[in-house]
PDB file of C-alpha atoms in Angstrom:
ATOM      1  CA  UNK U   1     -87.647 233.481 307.832  1.00 43.00           C
ATOM      2  CA  UNK U   2     -84.716 231.121 307.447  1.00 41.00           C
ATOM      3  CA  UNK U   3     -86.927 228.392 305.971  1.00 44.00           C
ATOM      4  CA  UNK U   4     -88.576 230.894 303.600  1.00 45.00           C
ATOM      5  CA  UNK U   5     -85.102 232.034 302.415  1.00 41.00           C
ATOM      6  CA  UNK U   6     -84.032 228.435 301.780  1.00 48.00           C
ATOM      7  CA  UNK U   7     -87.098 227.650 299.697  1.00 49.00           C
ATOM      8  CA  UNK U   8     -86.708 230.903 297.759  1.00 46.00           C
ATOM      9  CA  UNK U   9     -83.065 230.126 297.037  1.00 44.00           C
ATOM     10  CA  UNK U  10     -83.923 226.598 295.873  1.00 46.00           C
ATOM     11  CA  UNK U  11     -86.594 228.021 293.561  1.00 46.00           C
ATOM     12  CA  UNK U  12     -84.081 230.428 291.995  1.00 41.00           C
ATOM     13  CA  UNK U  13     -81.610 227.595 291.413  1.00 41.00           C
ATOM     14  CA  UNK U  14     -84.301 225.448 289.782  1.00 46.00           C
ATOM     15  CA  UNK U  15     -85.315 228.287 287.434  1.00 41.00           C
ATOM     16  CA  UNK U  16     -81.698 228.885 286.411  1.00 39.00           C
ATOM     17  CA  UNK U  17     -81.199 225.192 285.664  1.00 40.00           C
ATOM     18  CA  UNK U  18     -84.397 225.009 283.628  1.00 40.00           C
ATOM     19  CA  UNK U  19     -83.605 228.147 281.636  1.00 41.00           C
ATOM     20  CA  UNK U  20     -80.058 227.016 280.883  1.00 43.00           C
ATOM     21  CA  UNK U  21     -81.393 223.688 279.632  1.00 44.00           C
ATOM     22  CA  UNK U  22     -84.028 225.188 277.339  1.00 44.00           C
ATOM     23  CA  UNK U  23     -82.010 227.542 275.179  1.00 44.00           C
ATOM     24  CA  UNK U  24     -82.052 228.016 271.427  1.00 46.00           C
ATOM     25  CA  UNK U  25     -80.453 224.658 270.654  1.00 51.00           C
ATOM     26  CA  UNK U  26     -83.467 222.776 272.001  1.00 46.00           C
ATOM     27  CA  UNK U  27     -83.938 219.933 274.416  1.00 42.00           C
ATOM     28  CA  UNK U  28     -80.771 220.635 276.361  1.00 49.00           C
ATOM     29  CA  UNK U  29     -78.559 218.768 273.894  1.00 55.00           C
ATOM     30  CA  UNK U  30     -75.194 220.537 273.661  1.00 70.00           C
ATOM     31  CA  UNK U  31     -74.086 219.645 270.157  1.00 94.00           C
ATOM     32  CA  UNK U  32     -76.145 218.569 267.162  1.00 98.00           C
ATOM     33  CA  UNK U  33     -74.432 216.757 264.312  1.00 98.00           C
ATOM     34  CA  UNK U  34     -75.813 217.470 260.838  1.00 98.00           C
ATOM     35  CA  UNK U  35     -74.822 215.720 257.622  1.00 98.00           C
ATOM     36  CA  UNK U  36     -75.076 217.918 254.523  1.00 98.00           C
ATOM     37  CA  UNK U  37     -75.375 215.896 251.314  1.00 98.00           C
ATOM     38  CA  UNK U  38     -74.995 217.895 248.104  1.00 98.00           C
ATOM     39  CA  UNK U  39     -76.628 215.972 245.264  1.00 95.00           C
ATOM     40  CA  UNK U  40     -75.292 218.445 242.705  1.00 91.00           C
ATOM     41  CA  UNK U  41     -73.277 221.607 243.246  1.00 91.00           C
ATOM     42  CA  UNK U  42     -75.890 223.805 241.548  1.00 88.00           C
ATOM     43  CA  UNK U  43     -77.949 223.922 244.743  1.00 93.00           C
ATOM     44  CA  UNK U  44     -75.168 224.334 247.315  1.00 95.00           C
ATOM     45  CA  UNK U  45     -76.446 227.747 248.407  1.00 95.00           C
ATOM     46  CA  UNK U  46     -79.178 225.751 250.163  1.00 97.00           C
ATOM     47  CA  UNK U  47     -76.568 224.920 252.792  1.00 98.00           C
ATOM     48  CA  UNK U  48     -75.547 228.564 253.131  1.00 98.00           C
ATOM     49  CA  UNK U  49     -79.149 229.559 253.824  1.00 98.00           C
ATOM     50  CA  UNK U  50     -79.571 226.624 256.193  1.00 98.00           C
ATOM     51  CA  UNK U  51     -76.549 227.582 258.295  1.00 98.00           C
ATOM     52  CA  UNK U  52     -77.390 231.278 258.280  1.00 98.00           C
ATOM     53  CA  UNK U  53     -80.933 230.732 259.545  1.00 98.00           C
ATOM     54  CA  UNK U  54     -79.881 228.226 262.194  1.00 98.00           C
ATOM     55  CA  UNK U  55     -77.313 230.776 263.329  1.00 98.00           C
ATOM     56  CA  UNK U  56     -80.151 233.258 263.835  1.00 98.00           C
ATOM     57  CA  UNK U  57     -81.976 230.611 265.850  1.00 98.00           C
ATOM     58  CA  UNK U  58     -79.054 230.202 268.251  1.00 97.00           C
ATOM     59  CA  UNK U  59     -77.069 227.341 266.723  1.00 98.00           C
ATOM     60  CA  UNK U  60     -73.394 228.274 266.692  1.00 97.00           C
ATOM     61  CA  UNK U  61     -71.064 226.093 264.631  1.00 96.00           C
ATOM     62  CA  UNK U  62     -68.392 224.581 266.852  1.00 93.00           C
ATOM     63  CA  UNK U  63     -70.386 225.239 270.010  1.00 96.00           C
ATOM     64  CA  UNK U  64     -73.783 223.554 269.790  1.00 97.00           C
ATOM     65  CA  UNK U  65     -73.871 222.310 266.203  1.00 98.00           C
ATOM     66  CA  UNK U  66     -71.433 220.548 263.865  1.00 98.00           C
ATOM     67  CA  UNK U  67     -71.845 220.363 260.088  1.00 98.00           C
ATOM     68  CA  UNK U  68     -70.365 217.630 257.899  1.00 98.00           C
ATOM     69  CA  UNK U  69     -70.556 218.618 254.226  1.00 98.00           C
ATOM     70  CA  UNK U  70     -70.052 216.101 251.423  1.00 98.00           C
ATOM     71  CA  UNK U  71     -70.611 216.535 247.663  1.00 97.00           C
ATOM     72  CA  UNK U  72     -71.748 213.674 245.430  1.00 96.00           C
ATOM     73  CA  UNK U  73     -71.700 215.551 242.097  1.00 92.00           C
ATOM     74  CA  UNK U  74     -74.649 213.543 240.823  1.00 88.00           C
ATOM     75  CA  UNK U  75     -73.000 210.159 241.500  1.00 92.00           C
ATOM     76  CA  UNK U  76     -75.586 207.858 243.119  1.00 92.00           C
ATOM     77  CA  UNK U  77     -72.979 205.394 244.381  1.00 96.00           C
ATOM     78  CA  UNK U  78     -71.073 208.222 246.006  1.00 97.00           C
ATOM     79  CA  UNK U  79     -74.303 209.455 247.611  1.00 97.00           C
ATOM     80  CA  UNK U  80     -74.786 206.041 249.181  1.00 97.00           C
ATOM     81  CA  UNK U  81     -71.244 205.989 250.559  1.00 98.00           C
ATOM     82  CA  UNK U  82     -71.640 209.458 252.035  1.00 98.00           C
ATOM     83  CA  UNK U  83     -74.931 208.672 253.729  1.00 98.00           C
ATOM     84  CA  UNK U  84     -73.621 205.397 255.122  1.00 97.00           C
ATOM     85  CA  UNK U  85     -70.787 207.332 256.746  1.00 98.00           C
ATOM     86  CA  UNK U  86     -73.271 209.841 258.172  1.00 98.00           C
ATOM     87  CA  UNK U  87     -75.164 206.929 259.730  1.00 98.00           C
ATOM     88  CA  UNK U  88     -71.957 205.503 261.194  1.00 97.00           C
ATOM     89  CA  UNK U  89     -71.153 208.949 262.604  1.00 97.00           C
ATOM     90  CA  UNK U  90     -74.586 208.910 264.288  1.00 96.00           C
ATOM     91  CA  UNK U  91     -75.674 212.306 262.978  1.00 98.00           C
ATOM     92  CA  UNK U  92     -78.921 213.786 264.255  1.00 98.00           C
ATOM     93  CA  UNK U  93     -80.151 214.966 260.873  1.00 98.00           C
ATOM     94  CA  UNK U  94     -79.265 214.717 257.183  1.00 98.00           C
ATOM     95  CA  UNK U  95     -80.072 217.588 254.817  1.00 98.00           C
ATOM     96  CA  UNK U  96     -80.082 216.730 251.117  1.00 98.00           C
ATOM     97  CA  UNK U  97     -80.439 218.463 247.760  1.00 97.00           C
ATOM     98  CA  UNK U  98     -82.028 216.713 244.732  1.00 93.00           C
ATOM     99  CA  UNK U  99     -84.487 213.838 244.546  1.00 92.00           C
ATOM    100  CA  UNK U 100     -81.777 211.218 244.053  1.00 92.00           C
ATOM    101  CA  UNK U 101     -79.895 212.217 247.192  1.00 96.00           C
ATOM    102  CA  UNK U 102     -83.109 212.243 249.229  1.00 97.00           C
ATOM    103  CA  UNK U 103     -83.990 208.712 248.099  1.00 96.00           C
ATOM    104  CA  UNK U 104     -80.557 207.401 249.009  1.00 97.00           C
ATOM    105  CA  UNK U 105     -80.681 209.090 252.426  1.00 98.00           C
ATOM    106  CA  UNK U 106     -84.105 207.606 253.179  1.00 97.00           C
ATOM    107  CA  UNK U 107     -82.960 204.094 252.303  1.00 96.00           C
ATOM    108  CA  UNK U 108     -79.825 204.334 254.413  1.00 97.00           C
ATOM    109  CA  UNK U 109     -81.533 205.791 257.491  1.00 97.00           C
ATOM    110  CA  UNK U 110     -84.489 203.427 257.628  1.00 95.00           C
ATOM    111  CA  UNK U 111     -84.921 202.248 261.209  1.00 94.00           C
ATOM    112  CA  UNK U 112     -82.123 204.451 262.567  1.00 96.00           C
ATOM    113  CA  UNK U 113     -84.181 207.333 263.923  1.00 94.00           C
ATOM    114  CA  UNK U 114     -82.026 209.824 262.003  1.00 98.00           C
ATOM    115  CA  UNK U 115     -84.149 212.625 260.554  1.00 98.00           C
ATOM    116  CA  UNK U 116     -83.945 213.360 256.821  1.00 98.00           C
ATOM    117  CA  UNK U 117     -84.715 216.815 255.430  1.00 98.00           C
ATOM    118  CA  UNK U 118     -84.934 217.047 251.649  1.00 98.00           C
ATOM    119  CA  UNK U 119     -84.732 220.139 249.448  1.00 98.00           C
ATOM    120  CA  UNK U 120     -84.802 220.839 245.699  1.00 94.00           C
ATOM    121  CA  UNK U 121     -87.298 218.036 245.121  1.00 92.00           C
ATOM    122  CA  UNK U 122     -90.268 218.222 242.759  1.00 85.00           C
ATOM    123  CA  UNK U 123     -93.398 216.223 243.610  1.00 86.00           C
ATOM    124  CA  UNK U 124     -92.074 214.246 246.603  1.00 93.00           C
ATOM    125  CA  UNK U 125     -95.216 212.103 246.831  1.00 94.00           C
ATOM    126  CA  UNK U 126     -94.870 210.909 243.241  1.00 89.00           C
ATOM    127  CA  UNK U 127     -91.147 210.365 243.831  1.00 89.00           C
ATOM    128  CA  UNK U 128     -91.949 208.030 246.721  1.00 93.00           C
ATOM    129  CA  UNK U 129     -90.279 210.167 249.385  1.00 96.00           C
ATOM    130  CA  UNK U 130     -93.345 210.921 251.503  1.00 97.00           C
ATOM    131  CA  UNK U 131     -96.813 209.504 252.059  1.00 97.00           C
ATOM    132  CA  UNK U 132     -98.454 212.910 251.682  1.00 97.00           C
ATOM    133  CA  UNK U 133     -97.599 216.611 251.854  1.00 97.00           C
ATOM    134  CA  UNK U 134     -99.551 217.091 255.108  1.00 97.00           C
ATOM    135  CA  UNK U 135     -98.237 213.963 256.816  1.00 97.00           C
ATOM    136  CA  UNK U 136     -94.913 212.824 255.268  1.00 98.00           C
ATOM    137  CA  UNK U 137     -94.556 209.815 257.580  1.00 97.00           C
ATOM    138  CA  UNK U 138     -91.452 208.011 258.795  1.00 96.00           C
ATOM    139  CA  UNK U 139     -88.346 210.052 259.509  1.00 97.00           C
ATOM    140  CA  UNK U 140     -88.654 212.543 256.658  1.00 98.00           C
ATOM    141  CA  UNK U 141     -89.978 215.955 255.696  1.00 98.00           C
ATOM    142  CA  UNK U 142     -88.630 218.833 253.651  1.00 98.00           C
ATOM    143  CA  UNK U 143     -89.120 221.602 251.148  1.00 98.00           C
ATOM    144  CA  UNK U 144     -91.073 220.861 247.999  1.00 95.00           C
ATOM    145  CA  UNK U 145     -90.432 222.730 244.780  1.00 91.00           C
ATOM    146  CA  UNK U 146     -93.634 224.236 243.323  1.00 89.00           C
ATOM    147  CA  UNK U 147     -95.974 222.229 241.114  1.00 84.00           C
ATOM    148  CA  UNK U 148     -94.463 221.429 237.716  1.00 86.00           C
ATOM    149  CA  UNK U 149     -96.865 223.869 236.017  1.00 90.00           C
ATOM    150  CA  UNK U 150     -94.150 226.497 236.366  1.00 94.00           C
ATOM    151  CA  UNK U 151     -92.206 224.763 233.588  1.00 95.00           C
ATOM    152  CA  UNK U 152     -94.941 225.920 231.227  1.00 96.00           C
ATOM    153  CA  UNK U 153     -94.814 229.420 232.680  1.00 97.00           C
ATOM    154  CA  UNK U 154     -91.175 229.578 231.635  1.00 98.00           C
ATOM    155  CA  UNK U 155     -92.236 229.112 228.016  1.00 98.00           C
ATOM    156  CA  UNK U 156     -94.650 232.038 228.384  1.00 98.00           C
ATOM    157  CA  UNK U 157     -91.845 234.266 229.675  1.00 98.00           C
ATOM    158  CA  UNK U 158     -89.612 233.150 226.805  1.00 98.00           C
ATOM    159  CA  UNK U 159     -92.144 234.124 224.137  1.00 98.00           C
ATOM    160  CA  UNK U 160     -92.572 237.528 225.784  1.00 98.00           C
ATOM    161  CA  UNK U 161     -88.810 238.128 225.750  1.00 98.00           C
ATOM    162  CA  UNK U 162     -88.155 236.527 222.360  1.00 98.00           C
ATOM    163  CA  UNK U 163     -91.383 236.466 220.291  1.00 97.00           C
ATOM    164  CA  UNK U 164     -89.441 235.219 217.267  1.00 97.00           C
ATOM    165  CA  UNK U 165     -88.955 231.826 218.954  1.00 98.00           C
ATOM    166  CA  UNK U 166     -91.111 229.235 217.185  1.00 98.00           C
ATOM    167  CA  UNK U 167     -89.158 226.056 217.991  1.00 98.00           C
ATOM    168  CA  UNK U 168     -88.057 225.153 221.515  1.00 98.00           C
ATOM    169  CA  UNK U 169     -85.470 222.421 222.037  1.00 98.00           C
ATOM    170  CA  UNK U 170     -85.222 220.246 225.154  1.00 98.00           C
ATOM    171  CA  UNK U 171     -82.691 217.520 225.903  1.00 98.00           C
ATOM    172  CA  UNK U 172     -83.870 215.206 228.655  1.00 97.00           C
ATOM    173  CA  UNK U 173     -83.225 211.860 230.322  1.00 96.00           C
ATOM    174  CA  UNK U 174     -86.495 209.864 230.026  1.00 95.00           C
ATOM    175  CA  UNK U 175     -85.566 207.702 233.019  1.00 92.00           C
ATOM    176  CA  UNK U 176     -85.130 210.648 235.377  1.00 87.00           C
ATOM    177  CA  UNK U 177     -88.512 211.085 237.088  1.00 80.00           C
ATOM    178  CA  UNK U 178     -88.327 214.845 237.538  1.00 83.00           C
ATOM    179  CA  UNK U 179     -87.525 215.448 233.882  1.00 89.00           C
ATOM    180  CA  UNK U 180     -90.360 213.203 232.735  1.00 88.00           C
ATOM    181  CA  UNK U 181     -92.919 214.881 235.019  1.00 87.00           C
ATOM    182  CA  UNK U 182     -91.923 218.353 233.821  1.00 92.00           C
ATOM    183  CA  UNK U 183     -92.650 217.647 230.160  1.00 96.00           C
ATOM    184  CA  UNK U 184     -96.496 217.665 230.189  1.00 96.00           C
ATOM    185  CA  UNK U 185     -96.846 221.349 231.200  1.00 96.00           C
ATOM    186  CA  UNK U 186     -94.175 222.322 228.645  1.00 98.00           C
ATOM    187  CA  UNK U 187     -96.020 220.407 225.917  1.00 98.00           C
ATOM    188  CA  UNK U 188     -99.332 221.972 226.917  1.00 97.00           C
ATOM    189  CA  UNK U 189     -98.084 225.563 226.857  1.00 98.00           C
ATOM    190  CA  UNK U 190     -96.037 225.213 223.661  1.00 98.00           C
ATOM    191  CA  UNK U 191     -99.140 223.854 221.920  1.00 98.00           C
ATOM    192  CA  UNK U 192    -101.261 226.752 223.181  1.00 98.00           C
ATOM    193  CA  UNK U 193     -98.668 229.313 222.076  1.00 98.00           C
ATOM    194  CA  UNK U 194     -98.005 227.731 218.705  1.00 97.00           C
ATOM    195  CA  UNK U 195     -94.413 226.835 219.541  1.00 98.00           C
ATOM    196  CA  UNK U 196     -93.002 223.563 218.241  1.00 98.00           C
ATOM    197  CA  UNK U 197     -91.406 221.480 220.995  1.00 98.00           C
ATOM    198  CA  UNK U 198     -88.364 219.568 219.775  1.00 98.00           C
ATOM    199  CA  UNK U 199     -87.666 216.740 222.247  1.00 98.00           C
ATOM    200  CA  UNK U 200     -84.349 214.897 222.249  1.00 98.00           C
ATOM    201  CA  UNK U 201     -83.792 212.002 224.637  1.00 98.00           C
ATOM    202  CA  UNK U 202     -80.300 211.671 226.114  1.00 98.00           C
ATOM    203  CA  UNK U 203     -78.687 209.415 228.695  1.00 96.00           C
ATOM    204  CA  UNK U 204     -75.341 211.111 229.296  1.00 96.00           C
ATOM    205  CA  UNK U 205     -73.413 214.336 228.717  1.00 96.00           C
ATOM    206  CA  UNK U 206     -71.718 212.555 225.826  1.00 98.00           C
ATOM    207  CA  UNK U 207     -75.134 212.174 224.168  1.00 98.00           C
ATOM    208  CA  UNK U 208     -75.734 215.905 224.464  1.00 98.00           C
ATOM    209  CA  UNK U 209     -72.280 216.656 223.070  1.00 98.00           C
ATOM    210  CA  UNK U 210     -73.026 214.383 220.120  1.00 98.00           C
ATOM    211  CA  UNK U 211     -76.363 216.113 219.461  1.00 98.00           C
ATOM    212  CA  UNK U 212     -74.772 219.559 219.602  1.00 98.00           C
ATOM    213  CA  UNK U 213     -72.048 218.427 217.214  1.00 97.00           C
ATOM    214  CA  UNK U 214     -74.696 217.261 214.742  1.00 96.00           C
ATOM    215  CA  UNK U 215     -76.440 220.617 214.913  1.00 96.00           C
ATOM    216  CA  UNK U 216     -73.165 222.396 214.272  1.00 94.00           C
ATOM    217  CA  UNK U 217     -72.995 220.652 210.891  1.00 95.00           C
ATOM    218  CA  UNK U 218     -76.338 221.883 209.547  1.00 95.00           C
ATOM    219  CA  UNK U 219     -77.528 225.249 208.254  1.00 93.00           C
ATOM    220  CA  UNK U 220     -80.932 225.151 209.969  1.00 96.00           C
ATOM    221  CA  UNK U 221     -80.569 224.134 213.611  1.00 97.00           C
ATOM    222  CA  UNK U 222     -84.246 223.236 213.836  1.00 97.00           C
ATOM    223  CA  UNK U 223     -84.553 225.089 217.156  1.00 98.00           C
ATOM    224  CA  UNK U 224     -84.726 228.754 218.154  1.00 98.00           C
ATOM    225  CA  UNK U 225     -84.152 228.364 221.904  1.00 98.00           C
ATOM    226  CA  UNK U 226     -83.244 225.728 224.495  1.00 98.00           C
ATOM    227  CA  UNK U 227     -84.899 224.969 227.812  1.00 98.00           C
ATOM    228  CA  UNK U 228     -82.731 223.352 230.474  1.00 98.00           C
ATOM    229  CA  UNK U 229     -84.374 220.326 232.060  1.00 96.00           C
ATOM    230  CA  UNK U 230     -84.248 219.052 235.661  1.00 91.00           C
ATOM    231  CA  UNK U 231     -81.986 216.046 235.348  1.00 91.00           C
ATOM    232  CA  UNK U 232     -78.336 215.273 235.985  1.00 88.00           C
ATOM    233  CA  UNK U 233     -77.473 215.069 232.293  1.00 94.00           C
ATOM    234  CA  UNK U 234     -78.580 218.663 231.766  1.00 95.00           C
ATOM    235  CA  UNK U 235     -76.900 219.822 234.947  1.00 91.00           C
ATOM    236  CA  UNK U 236     -73.585 218.272 233.945  1.00 92.00           C
ATOM    237  CA  UNK U 237     -73.850 219.629 230.390  1.00 96.00           C
ATOM    238  CA  UNK U 238     -74.855 223.203 231.147  1.00 96.00           C
ATOM    239  CA  UNK U 239     -71.612 224.843 230.000  1.00 97.00           C
ATOM    240  CA  UNK U 240     -71.606 222.930 226.725  1.00 98.00           C
ATOM    241  CA  UNK U 241     -75.234 223.878 226.067  1.00 98.00           C
ATOM    242  CA  UNK U 242     -74.887 227.564 226.902  1.00 98.00           C
ATOM    243  CA  UNK U 243     -71.644 227.857 224.897  1.00 98.00           C
ATOM    244  CA  UNK U 244     -73.378 226.300 221.878  1.00 98.00           C
ATOM    245  CA  UNK U 245     -76.417 228.533 222.347  1.00 98.00           C
ATOM    246  CA  UNK U 246     -74.334 231.692 222.592  1.00 98.00           C
ATOM    247  CA  UNK U 247     -72.434 230.775 219.433  1.00 97.00           C
ATOM    248  CA  UNK U 248     -75.742 230.441 217.570  1.00 97.00           C
ATOM    249  CA  UNK U 249     -77.565 233.337 219.297  1.00 98.00           C
ATOM    250  CA  UNK U 250     -80.098 231.034 220.963  1.00 98.00           C
ATOM    251  CA  UNK U 251     -81.696 232.094 224.260  1.00 98.00           C
ATOM    252  CA  UNK U 252     -81.466 229.512 227.044  1.00 98.00           C
ATOM    253  CA  UNK U 253     -84.090 229.078 229.761  1.00 98.00           C
ATOM    254  CA  UNK U 254     -82.239 228.212 232.955  1.00 97.00           C
ATOM    255  CA  UNK U 255     -83.618 225.601 235.301  1.00 94.00           C
ATOM    256  CA  UNK U 256     -82.054 227.243 238.362  1.00 91.00           C
ATOM    257  CA  UNK U 257     -81.002 230.662 239.580  1.00 91.00           C
ATOM    258  CA  UNK U 258     -77.408 229.394 239.493  1.00 90.00           C
ATOM    259  CA  UNK U 259     -77.677 228.625 235.783  1.00 95.00           C
ATOM    260  CA  UNK U 260     -78.958 232.136 235.106  1.00 96.00           C
ATOM    261  CA  UNK U 261     -75.974 233.561 236.957  1.00 95.00           C
ATOM    262  CA  UNK U 262     -73.761 231.374 234.763  1.00 96.00           C
ATOM    263  CA  UNK U 263     -75.174 232.521 231.438  1.00 97.00           C
ATOM    264  CA  UNK U 264     -78.783 231.459 230.850  1.00 98.00           C
ATOM    265  CA  UNK U 265     -81.144 234.206 229.693  1.00 98.00           C
ATOM    266  CA  UNK U 266     -83.512 233.814 232.600  1.00 98.00           C
ATOM    267  CA  UNK U 267     -84.908 231.427 235.167  1.00 97.00           C
ATOM    268  CA  UNK U 268     -88.273 231.184 236.841  1.00 97.00           C
ATOM    269  CA  UNK U 269     -87.414 229.113 239.853  1.00 94.00           C
ATOM    270  CA  UNK U 270     -87.062 228.905 243.586  1.00 93.00           C
ATOM    271  CA  UNK U 271     -84.209 230.563 245.470  1.00 92.00           C
ATOM    272  CA  UNK U 272     -81.840 227.935 246.900  1.00 94.00           C
ATOM    273  CA  UNK U 273     -80.684 230.173 249.754  1.00 95.00           C
ATOM    274  CA  UNK U 274     -84.257 230.882 250.817  1.00 96.00           C
ATOM    275  CA  UNK U 275     -85.058 227.177 250.557  1.00 97.00           C
ATOM    276  CA  UNK U 276     -82.192 226.498 252.961  1.00 98.00           C
ATOM    277  CA  UNK U 277     -83.637 229.001 255.406  1.00 98.00           C
ATOM    278  CA  UNK U 278     -86.998 227.238 255.256  1.00 98.00           C
ATOM    279  CA  UNK U 279     -85.296 223.894 255.887  1.00 98.00           C
ATOM    280  CA  UNK U 280     -83.516 225.371 258.915  1.00 98.00           C
ATOM    281  CA  UNK U 281     -86.847 226.262 260.508  1.00 98.00           C
ATOM    282  CA  UNK U 282     -87.956 222.644 260.113  1.00 98.00           C
ATOM    283  CA  UNK U 283     -84.635 221.408 261.529  1.00 98.00           C
ATOM    284  CA  UNK U 284     -85.094 223.625 264.589  1.00 98.00           C
ATOM    285  CA  UNK U 285     -88.513 222.085 265.213  1.00 98.00           C
ATOM    286  CA  UNK U 286     -87.007 218.607 264.928  1.00 98.00           C
ATOM    287  CA  UNK U 287     -84.207 219.495 267.348  1.00 98.00           C
ATOM    288  CA  UNK U 288     -86.890 220.759 269.738  1.00 97.00           C
ATOM    289  CA  UNK U 289     -88.534 217.330 269.692  1.00 96.00           C
ATOM    290  CA  UNK U 290     -90.934 217.358 266.742  1.00 98.00           C
ATOM    291  CA  UNK U 291     -91.394 214.157 264.722  1.00 97.00           C
ATOM    292  CA  UNK U 292     -90.229 214.923 261.150  1.00 98.00           C
ATOM    293  CA  UNK U 293     -92.868 212.615 259.710  1.00 97.00           C
ATOM    294  CA  UNK U 294     -95.566 214.777 261.304  1.00 98.00           C
ATOM    295  CA  UNK U 295     -94.219 218.098 259.994  1.00 98.00           C
ATOM    296  CA  UNK U 296     -95.985 219.029 256.719  1.00 98.00           C
ATOM    297  CA  UNK U 297     -93.792 219.435 253.663  1.00 98.00           C
ATOM    298  CA  UNK U 298     -93.445 223.133 252.813  1.00 98.00           C
ATOM    299  CA  UNK U 299     -93.309 224.641 249.333  1.00 96.00           C
ATOM    300  CA  UNK U 300     -90.746 227.174 248.167  1.00 95.00           C
ATOM    301  CA  UNK U 301     -91.617 230.324 246.223  1.00 93.00           C
ATOM    302  CA  UNK U 302     -90.843 231.192 242.604  1.00 95.00           C
ATOM    303  CA  UNK U 303     -88.818 234.156 241.342  1.00 95.00           C
ATOM    304  CA  UNK U 304     -88.119 235.460 237.848  1.00 98.00           C
ATOM    305  CA  UNK U 305     -84.452 236.348 237.348  1.00 98.00           C
ATOM    306  CA  UNK U 306     -83.206 237.905 234.104  1.00 98.00           C
ATOM    307  CA  UNK U 307     -79.593 238.015 232.934  1.00 98.00           C
ATOM    308  CA  UNK U 308     -79.157 241.214 230.894  1.00 98.00           C
ATOM    309  CA  UNK U 309     -75.648 240.284 229.761  1.00 98.00           C
ATOM    310  CA  UNK U 310     -76.987 237.014 228.344  1.00 98.00           C
ATOM    311  CA  UNK U 311     -79.746 238.961 226.580  1.00 98.00           C
ATOM    312  CA  UNK U 312     -77.120 241.172 224.954  1.00 98.00           C
ATOM    313  CA  UNK U 313     -75.084 238.110 223.913  1.00 98.00           C
ATOM    314  CA  UNK U 314     -78.013 236.614 221.986  1.00 97.00           C
ATOM    315  CA  UNK U 315     -79.214 239.981 220.657  1.00 97.00           C
ATOM    316  CA  UNK U 316     -82.384 240.460 222.699  1.00 97.00           C
ATOM    317  CA  UNK U 317     -83.865 243.598 224.193  1.00 97.00           C
ATOM    318  CA  UNK U 318     -85.873 242.661 227.278  1.00 98.00           C
ATOM    319  CA  UNK U 319     -89.244 244.482 227.389  1.00 97.00           C
ATOM    320  CA  UNK U 320     -90.153 246.649 230.368  1.00 97.00           C
ATOM    321  CA  UNK U 321     -93.153 244.419 231.064  1.00 96.00           C
ATOM    322  CA  UNK U 322     -90.716 241.624 231.982  1.00 98.00           C
ATOM    323  CA  UNK U 323     -88.307 243.796 233.945  1.00 97.00           C
ATOM    324  CA  UNK U 324     -91.160 245.138 236.048  1.00 96.00           C
ATOM    325  CA  UNK U 325     -92.111 241.659 237.295  1.00 95.00           C
ATOM    326  CA  UNK U 326     -88.590 240.271 237.631  1.00 97.00           C
ATOM    327  CA  UNK U 327     -87.519 239.505 241.164  1.00 93.00           C
ATOM    328  CA  UNK U 328     -83.888 240.079 240.242  1.00 95.00           C
ATOM    329  CA  UNK U 329     -82.073 241.554 237.238  1.00 97.00           C
ATOM    330  CA  UNK U 330     -78.441 240.590 236.666  1.00 97.00           C
ATOM    331  CA  UNK U 331     -76.084 242.916 234.786  1.00 95.00           C
TER     332      UNK U 331
END
């Protein structure tokens, strides 16, 4: 009886030890260190969703996980400095927003074993971030934005909301890969719908300011609406563009949900917060021992968001057919 009691007691102790070492933070490690690199502030709600979901999964900030947030504001050199510091701090994982930030993080972490999770990236294979969607390879995986065909779908929504639009203006940086890859579906759909696409190449916010100033001097603007493009020049010029558009009663297609909240007529895009939640699920798997390069890249969903105040500003009445399919309506 005494021997049986001893073995039973030892078994209980072993179970307790095993259970305490296999909790929600994975692998028994007490504190994970995560570097959060914001490529541009537009997508910062990714980090809110990321933290919220990890909290649900048992990661408590200050107890078993530490976050180090740094913003690069579109500055590639600053991105490099931030990531280099993350590497020196020996973080376990780096979460990034934007293609540029992901590329910098991959370069800096090569050979370190630090996992990189990217978000807000379009076509990661073409961008050189991963070998394939199913098997990313190396130390990286992440959340892919949907195929660029949705840029054309935005034009369809625009013509349903504003059928008088016959000329669509886009300012874009030709050297920014995401902007260049988004143009073909826009060209295809504008051609099909009989809308003239007015393309203006720009390299800086100053270029956009100069173009807007030129338009202010003419009677016929030559455009009836503006579509925001996925590059840093557009991101850093959003206020100037939407202010100009409002002054001339031009609807603006937002590239992100954030831009719609800030005054664009609508956006058909992924939800940054939800994207962060998806990234958190991948991070949890990595913390539990999964190889990031073997975790397939996931794809975020698309949601139509309409800004009714912006519609009123440019003199549009949004049809019920649009409101019925909108994921969110802002007043």
